[in-house]
Coordinates of C-alpha atoms and ligand atoms in Angstrom, one line a residue:
M20 CA 48.5 115.9 120.1
N21 CA 50.3 118.3 117.8
T22 CA 51.7 116.6 114.7
F23 CA 55.3 117.0 113.9
D24 CA 56.1 116.8 110.3
L25 CA 59.8 115.7 110.3
Q26 CA 59.8 115.2 106.5
S27 CA 58.9 118.8 105.9
I28 CA 62.1 120.1 107.4
I29 CA 64.6 117.7 105.9
R30 CA 66.6 119.2 103.0
E31 CA 65.8 117.6 99.7
N32 CA 69.4 116.4 99.1
I33 CA 69.4 114.6 102.5
K34 CA 66.1 112.9 101.8
K35 CA 67.7 111.3 98.8
L36 CA 70.7 110.1 100.7
T37 CA 71.1 106.7 102.2
P38 CA 73.4 106.5 105.2
Y39 CA 76.9 105.1 104.6
Q40 CA 76.4 101.6 105.9
V41 CA 79.2 99.4 106.7
K42 CA 77.5 96.1 107.0
E43 CA 79.0 94.4 110.0
F44 CA 78.7 90.7 109.9
P45 CA 80.7 89.5 112.9
C46 CA 83.4 87.2 111.4
K47 CA 86.5 85.8 112.8
I48 CA 88.5 86.8 109.8
K49 CA 87.8 90.4 108.9
L50 CA 89.0 91.3 105.4
D51 CA 86.4 93.9 104.4
A52 CA 87.6 97.4 105.5
N53 CA 91.2 97.7 104.3
E54 CA 92.4 97.9 107.8
S55 CA 95.8 96.6 108.9
P56 CA 95.5 93.0 110.3
F57 CA 98.3 93.6 112.9
P58 CA 97.0 94.4 116.3
V59 CA 98.5 97.6 117.8
K60 CA 98.2 98.0 121.5
L61 CA 98.3 101.5 123.0
S62 CA 101.1 100.4 125.3
Q63 CA 103.3 99.7 122.3
I64 CA 103.1 103.4 121.4
V65 CA 103.0 105.2 124.8
N66 CA 103.7 104.2 128.4
E67 CA 101.8 107.0 130.0
I68 CA 99.5 109.5 128.5
D69 CA 100.7 112.8 129.8
I70 CA 97.9 115.2 129.1
S71 CA 95.3 117.0 131.2
L72 CA 91.8 116.3 130.1
N73 CA 90.3 119.4 131.7
R74 CA 91.8 121.5 128.9
Y75 CA 90.7 121.7 125.3
P76 CA 93.2 120.1 122.9
D77 CA 95.6 122.2 120.8
P78 CA 93.4 123.6 118.1
D79 CA 96.3 123.6 115.7
A80 CA 97.6 120.1 116.6
L81 CA 101.0 121.5 116.2
E82 CA 103.0 118.6 117.8
L83 CA 101.3 116.2 115.4
K84 CA 102.0 118.5 112.5
K85 CA 105.6 118.7 113.5
A86 CA 105.9 114.9 113.7
I87 CA 104.4 114.6 110.1
S88 CA 106.6 117.5 109.0
R89 CA 109.8 115.8 110.1
R90 CA 108.9 112.3 108.8
F91 CA 107.6 113.4 105.4
K92 CA 109.6 116.6 104.9
I93 CA 106.6 118.8 104.6
N94 CA 106.4 122.3 106.1
T95 CA 103.9 122.5 109.0
N96 CA 102.1 125.4 107.2
N97 CA 101.3 123.0 104.4
I98 CA 99.5 120.5 106.7
M99 CA 96.0 120.3 108.0
I100 CA 94.9 117.5 110.3
G101 CA 91.5 115.9 110.1
N102 CA 89.4 113.5 112.1
G103 CA 90.2 111.0 109.4
S104 CA 90.6 112.1 105.8
D105 CA 86.8 111.8 105.5
E106 CA 86.5 114.9 107.5
L107 CA 89.0 116.7 105.3
I108 CA 87.0 115.7 102.2
Y109 CA 83.9 117.1 103.9
Y110 CA 85.7 120.4 104.7
L111 CA 87.0 120.7 101.1
I112 CA 83.5 120.3 99.6
L113 CA 82.1 122.7 102.2
T114 CA 84.7 125.3 101.3
F115 CA 84.8 125.1 97.6
G116 CA 81.3 123.7 96.7
G117 CA 80.6 122.1 93.4
P118 CA 80.6 120.8 90.9
V119 CA 82.7 117.9 92.2
L120 CA 84.3 115.7 89.6
Y121 CA 85.7 112.2 90.1
P122 CA 86.0 109.0 88.2
V123 CA 83.9 105.9 89.1
P124 CA 84.0 103.4 90.6
T125 CA 85.9 105.1 93.4
F126 CA 85.8 105.8 97.1
S127 CA 82.1 106.4 97.9
M128 CA 82.6 109.3 100.3
Y129 CA 83.3 111.9 97.6
G130 CA 79.8 111.4 96.2
I131 CA 78.1 111.0 99.6
I132 CA 79.6 114.1 101.0
A133 CA 78.9 116.2 97.9
Q134 CA 75.3 115.0 98.2
S135 CA 75.0 115.9 101.9
V136 CA 76.5 119.3 101.3
G137 CA 74.1 119.7 98.4
V138 CA 76.5 120.3 95.5
K139 CA 76.5 118.8 92.0
K140 CA 78.4 115.6 91.4
I141 CA 80.0 114.7 88.0
E142 CA 81.1 111.1 87.5
S143 CA 83.2 109.9 84.7
K144 CA 83.5 106.1 84.1
L145 CA 86.9 104.6 84.3
D146 CA 88.1 102.7 81.2
K147 CA 88.3 98.9 81.0
N148 CA 91.7 98.9 82.7
F149 CA 90.2 101.1 85.5
D150 CA 92.3 104.0 84.3
I151 CA 91.0 107.5 83.8
N152 CA 89.1 108.0 80.5
E153 CA 91.3 110.9 79.6
K154 CA 89.3 112.5 76.8
E155 CA 86.0 112.5 78.6
F156 CA 87.6 113.6 81.9
I157 CA 89.3 116.6 80.3
D158 CA 86.2 117.6 78.4
L159 CA 84.3 117.5 81.6
I160 CA 86.9 119.8 83.3
K161 CA 86.7 122.2 80.4
K162 CA 82.9 122.2 80.1
K163 CA 81.8 122.0 83.7
K164 CA 84.7 123.8 85.5
P165 CA 84.5 121.7 88.6
S166 CA 85.7 123.4 91.9
L167 CA 87.1 120.1 93.0
I168 CA 88.5 117.0 91.4
F169 CA 89.0 113.9 93.5
L170 CA 91.5 111.2 92.3
S171 CA 92.0 108.3 94.6
S172 CA 95.4 106.8 93.4
P173 CA 95.8 103.9 94.2
N174 CA 92.1 103.8 93.6
N175 CA 89.6 102.2 96.0
P176 CA 88.0 99.7 95.2
T177 CA 89.9 98.8 92.0
G178 CA 93.4 98.8 93.5
N179 CA 95.4 100.3 90.6
T180 CA 97.0 103.7 90.3
F181 CA 95.9 106.0 87.6
S182 CA 98.4 106.8 84.9
A183 CA 100.7 109.5 86.3
D184 CA 100.9 111.2 82.9
K185 CA 97.1 111.5 82.8
I186 CA 97.0 112.9 86.3
L187 CA 99.6 115.5 85.4
K188 CA 97.7 116.5 82.3
I189 CA 94.5 116.8 84.4
I190 CA 96.3 119.1 86.9
E191 CA 97.6 121.3 84.2
I192 CA 94.2 121.7 82.5
A193 CA 92.4 122.1 85.9
I194 CA 94.7 125.0 86.9
K195 CA 93.4 126.9 83.8
K196 CA 89.9 126.4 84.9
S197 CA 90.6 127.2 88.6
S198 CA 89.9 123.7 89.6
I199 CA 91.6 122.1 92.6
V200 CA 92.9 118.5 92.1
V201 CA 92.9 116.4 95.3
I202 CA 95.0 113.2 95.0
D203 CA 93.8 110.9 97.7
E204 CA 96.8 108.8 98.6
A205 CA 95.2 106.7 101.3
Y206 CA 97.0 103.7 99.9
H207 CA 100.3 105.3 98.9
P208 CA 102.3 103.4 101.5
F209 CA 101.6 100.2 99.7
C210 CA 102.3 101.6 96.2
S211 CA 105.5 101.2 94.2
E212 CA 105.2 104.6 92.6
K213 CA 106.5 107.8 94.1
G214 CA 103.2 109.6 94.4
F215 CA 102.5 113.3 94.0
L216 CA 104.1 115.0 97.0
P217 CA 107.1 115.9 94.8
F218 CA 104.8 117.8 92.4
L219 CA 103.3 120.1 95.1
K220 CA 105.9 122.7 94.5
D221 CA 104.9 122.9 90.8
F222 CA 101.2 123.3 91.1
D223 CA 99.2 125.7 93.3
N224 CA 96.0 123.8 92.6
L225 CA 97.2 120.4 93.9
L226 CA 96.3 118.9 97.2
I227 CA 97.3 115.5 98.6
L228 CA 95.3 113.5 101.2
R229 CA 97.0 110.9 103.4
T230 CA 95.7 108.9 106.4
L231 CA 97.0 106.7 109.2
S232 CA 93.9 104.5 108.9
K233 CA 95.2 102.0 106.3
I234 CA 98.6 101.6 107.9
G235 CA 97.6 100.3 111.3
L236 CA 95.9 103.1 113.2
A237 CA 92.3 103.1 111.9
G238 CA 91.0 103.4 115.4
L239 CA 92.7 106.8 115.9
R240 CA 91.0 108.7 113.1
V241 CA 93.9 110.8 111.7
G242 CA 94.0 112.1 108.1
Y243 CA 96.0 114.9 106.8
L244 CA 95.7 117.3 103.9
I245 CA 98.9 118.7 102.3
G246 CA 98.8 121.8 100.1
T247 CA 99.6 125.5 99.8
D248 CA 99.0 127.6 102.9
K249 CA 96.7 129.8 100.8
I250 CA 94.3 126.9 100.2
L251 CA 94.6 125.5 103.7
N252 CA 93.8 128.9 105.2
E253 CA 90.5 128.9 103.3
V254 CA 89.7 125.3 104.3
G255 CA 90.6 126.3 107.9
K256 CA 87.6 128.6 108.0
V257 CA 85.2 125.7 108.0
R258 CA 87.3 123.4 110.2
L259 CA 85.8 122.9 113.7
P260 CA 88.3 124.3 116.2
Y261 CA 88.9 121.1 118.1
N262 CA 88.4 118.5 115.4
V263 CA 91.2 116.3 116.6
D264 CA 91.0 115.4 120.2
A265 CA 93.9 115.5 122.7
L266 CA 94.3 111.8 123.1
T267 CA 94.4 111.3 119.3
Q268 CA 97.0 114.1 118.9
Y269 CA 99.1 112.7 121.6
I270 CA 99.0 109.1 120.5
A271 CA 99.4 109.8 116.8
T272 CA 102.4 112.1 117.5
H273 CA 104.1 109.3 119.4
A274 CA 103.2 106.7 116.8
I275 CA 104.8 108.8 114.0
N276 CA 107.9 109.6 116.1
N277 CA 108.5 106.3 117.8
F278 CA 106.5 103.5 116.3
Y279 CA 107.0 104.2 112.6
S280 CA 109.7 101.5 112.0
K281 CA 107.1 99.0 113.2
I282 CA 104.5 100.4 110.9
K283 CA 106.9 100.2 107.9
K284 CA 107.6 96.6 108.8
F285 CA 103.8 95.9 108.7
I286 CA 103.6 97.6 105.4
R287 CA 106.4 95.5 103.9
E288 CA 104.7 92.3 105.2
I289 CA 101.3 93.3 103.7
I290 CA 103.0 94.0 100.3
K291 CA 104.7 90.6 100.4
E292 CA 101.4 88.9 101.3
R293 CA 99.6 90.8 98.6
E294 CA 101.9 89.4 95.9
I295 CA 101.3 85.9 97.3
M296 CA 97.6 86.4 97.4
H297 CA 97.5 87.8 93.9
K298 CA 99.3 84.7 92.6
E299 CA 97.1 82.3 94.5
L300 CA 93.9 84.0 93.3
S301 CA 95.1 84.0 89.7
Q302 CA 95.5 80.3 89.9
I303 CA 91.9 79.6 90.9
K304 CA 89.6 78.7 88.0
G305 CA 86.7 81.0 87.5
I306 CA 88.4 84.0 89.0
R307 CA 89.7 87.1 87.3
V308 CA 92.1 89.0 89.6
Y309 CA 93.1 92.6 89.0
P310 CA 96.5 94.1 89.8
S311 CA 96.9 96.0 93.1
E312 CA 99.1 98.7 94.4
A313 CA 97.1 98.9 97.7
N314 CA 96.4 96.7 100.7
F315 CA 93.5 94.9 99.1
I316 CA 92.7 93.0 95.9
L317 CA 89.7 93.2 93.6
F318 CA 88.6 90.0 91.9
K319 CA 85.7 89.0 89.7
A320 CA 83.9 85.7 89.9
K321 CA 80.5 84.7 88.6
N322 CA 78.0 84.3 91.5
S323 CA 80.1 86.7 93.6
K324 CA 77.1 87.3 95.8
E325 CA 76.8 83.7 96.6
I326 CA 80.5 83.4 97.2
H327 CA 80.3 86.4 99.6
E328 CA 77.6 84.7 101.6
K329 CA 79.4 81.4 101.7
L330 CA 82.6 83.1 102.9
I331 CA 80.6 84.8 105.7
K332 CA 79.2 81.4 106.7
A333 CA 82.8 80.2 106.9
G334 CA 83.7 83.1 109.1
I335 CA 85.4 85.3 106.5
L336 CA 84.2 88.8 105.7
V337 CA 85.2 90.4 102.4
R338 CA 83.5 93.4 100.7
D339 CA 80.8 92.8 98.1
I340 CA 81.6 95.4 95.4
S341 CA 79.1 94.0 92.9
S342 CA 76.9 97.2 92.9
V343 CA 79.8 99.1 91.4
V344 CA 81.9 96.5 89.6
K345 CA 79.9 93.6 88.2
D346 CA 80.4 90.3 90.0
S347 CA 83.3 91.6 92.1
L348 CA 84.6 91.2 95.6
R349 CA 87.3 93.2 97.4
V350 CA 89.5 91.4 99.8
T351 CA 91.8 93.2 102.3
I352 CA 95.2 91.6 102.7
G353 CA 95.3 90.0 106.2
T354 CA 98.0 88.1 108.1
K355 CA 99.6 85.1 106.4
E356 CA 97.3 82.8 108.3
E357 CA 94.2 84.7 107.4
N358 CA 95.1 84.8 103.8
T359 CA 95.8 81.1 103.7
E360 CA 92.4 80.4 105.3
F361 CA 90.7 82.7 102.9
I362 CA 92.3 81.1 99.8
K363 CA 91.6 77.6 101.0
T364 CA 87.9 78.5 101.7
L365 CA 87.5 80.2 98.4
K366 CA 88.9 77.2 96.6
N367 CA 86.5 75.0 98.4
I368 CA 83.6 77.2 97.5
L369 CA 84.5 77.4 93.8
E370 CA 86.0 74.0 93.2
G371 CA 84.5 72.0 96.0
Ligands
LIG16 C1 89.7 104.5 103.6 C2 89.8 105.7 102.7 C3 89.8 107.0 103.1 C4 89.3 107.3 104.5 O1 90.3 107.4 105.4 P1 90.1 107.9 106.9 O2 91.3 108.7 107.1 O3 89.9 106.7 107.7 O4 88.8 108.8 106.9 C5 90.0 108.0 102.2 N1 90.2 107.7 100.9 C6 90.2 106.5 100.4 C7 90.4 106.3 99.0 C8 90.0 105.4 101.3 O5 89.9 104.2 100.8

């Protein structure tokens, strides 16, 4: 038999990569993936899906862009839709290459995608308040001239926003080095600050990423990138023509047009529950809880690994973050009942 040497044809950067694994322990209370806890049935959004599946979808997803355009007052020329914002991060790195600069800990896909595309990653540690280490970050921009800078604000997994002044300074310095700054606002709907959409008109090197995933439609896979048509035209060269399927375009359009007041109600509920959860956590001995502007909370506790396992045994899944923030767990805000159960179980584990 002929031997087939698979290893010999795998690119070196892929060999070093471990697949993004979402460890799925089936639990009755799922607070690990920053999803919305409120079930959304298709029938709440559309009665009948009026599309013909024999045809390819609209390659430009124009109706969906129009819906986003109307709701967020953004010109359709300044929007690109992705199969989740993950896909858009991939397209950005494919288009502009490296180095790619981002603070850590942060959303892991920036690093994973840079590695799969085979471009250099530059990581800058956040300070003790999980804010950007301004001096180091700016020095890195000046010295390394990154093509792309990713800033998740609010940041996953820490939950805080970065200082807006620091971000503005970074954008201003980045523009001189021809670096693009991507502000990933996946959690903006839960945040009390205004975000960076209003600054798009001031900076040609600024891009904003948003997604429907964290506000109740994770199953659909819709993210969108907002920026100048010049940049989007370049990114458009690597975008696969039918990256957003017809069903998704149709449902997401209707969700934004007709279901958004419900989504806003869910968001308000999650913010309210987040404040309650924060207070409850801060009253548990042995826990340090961090402030959050997102739909999850990061907390530190000795023996976090053991707590994680005990929570799973009790049917509650949270995310073990200990590999990036020592002794830490990240809990997504669930329904009132789920949060109550989580707090009760956690208290039992720690104090019981
Ligand atoms: C969840 C998340 C995303 C991914 O969003 P999708 O649109 O589901 O691909 C992007 N950025 C951050 C910071 C996230 O936490």
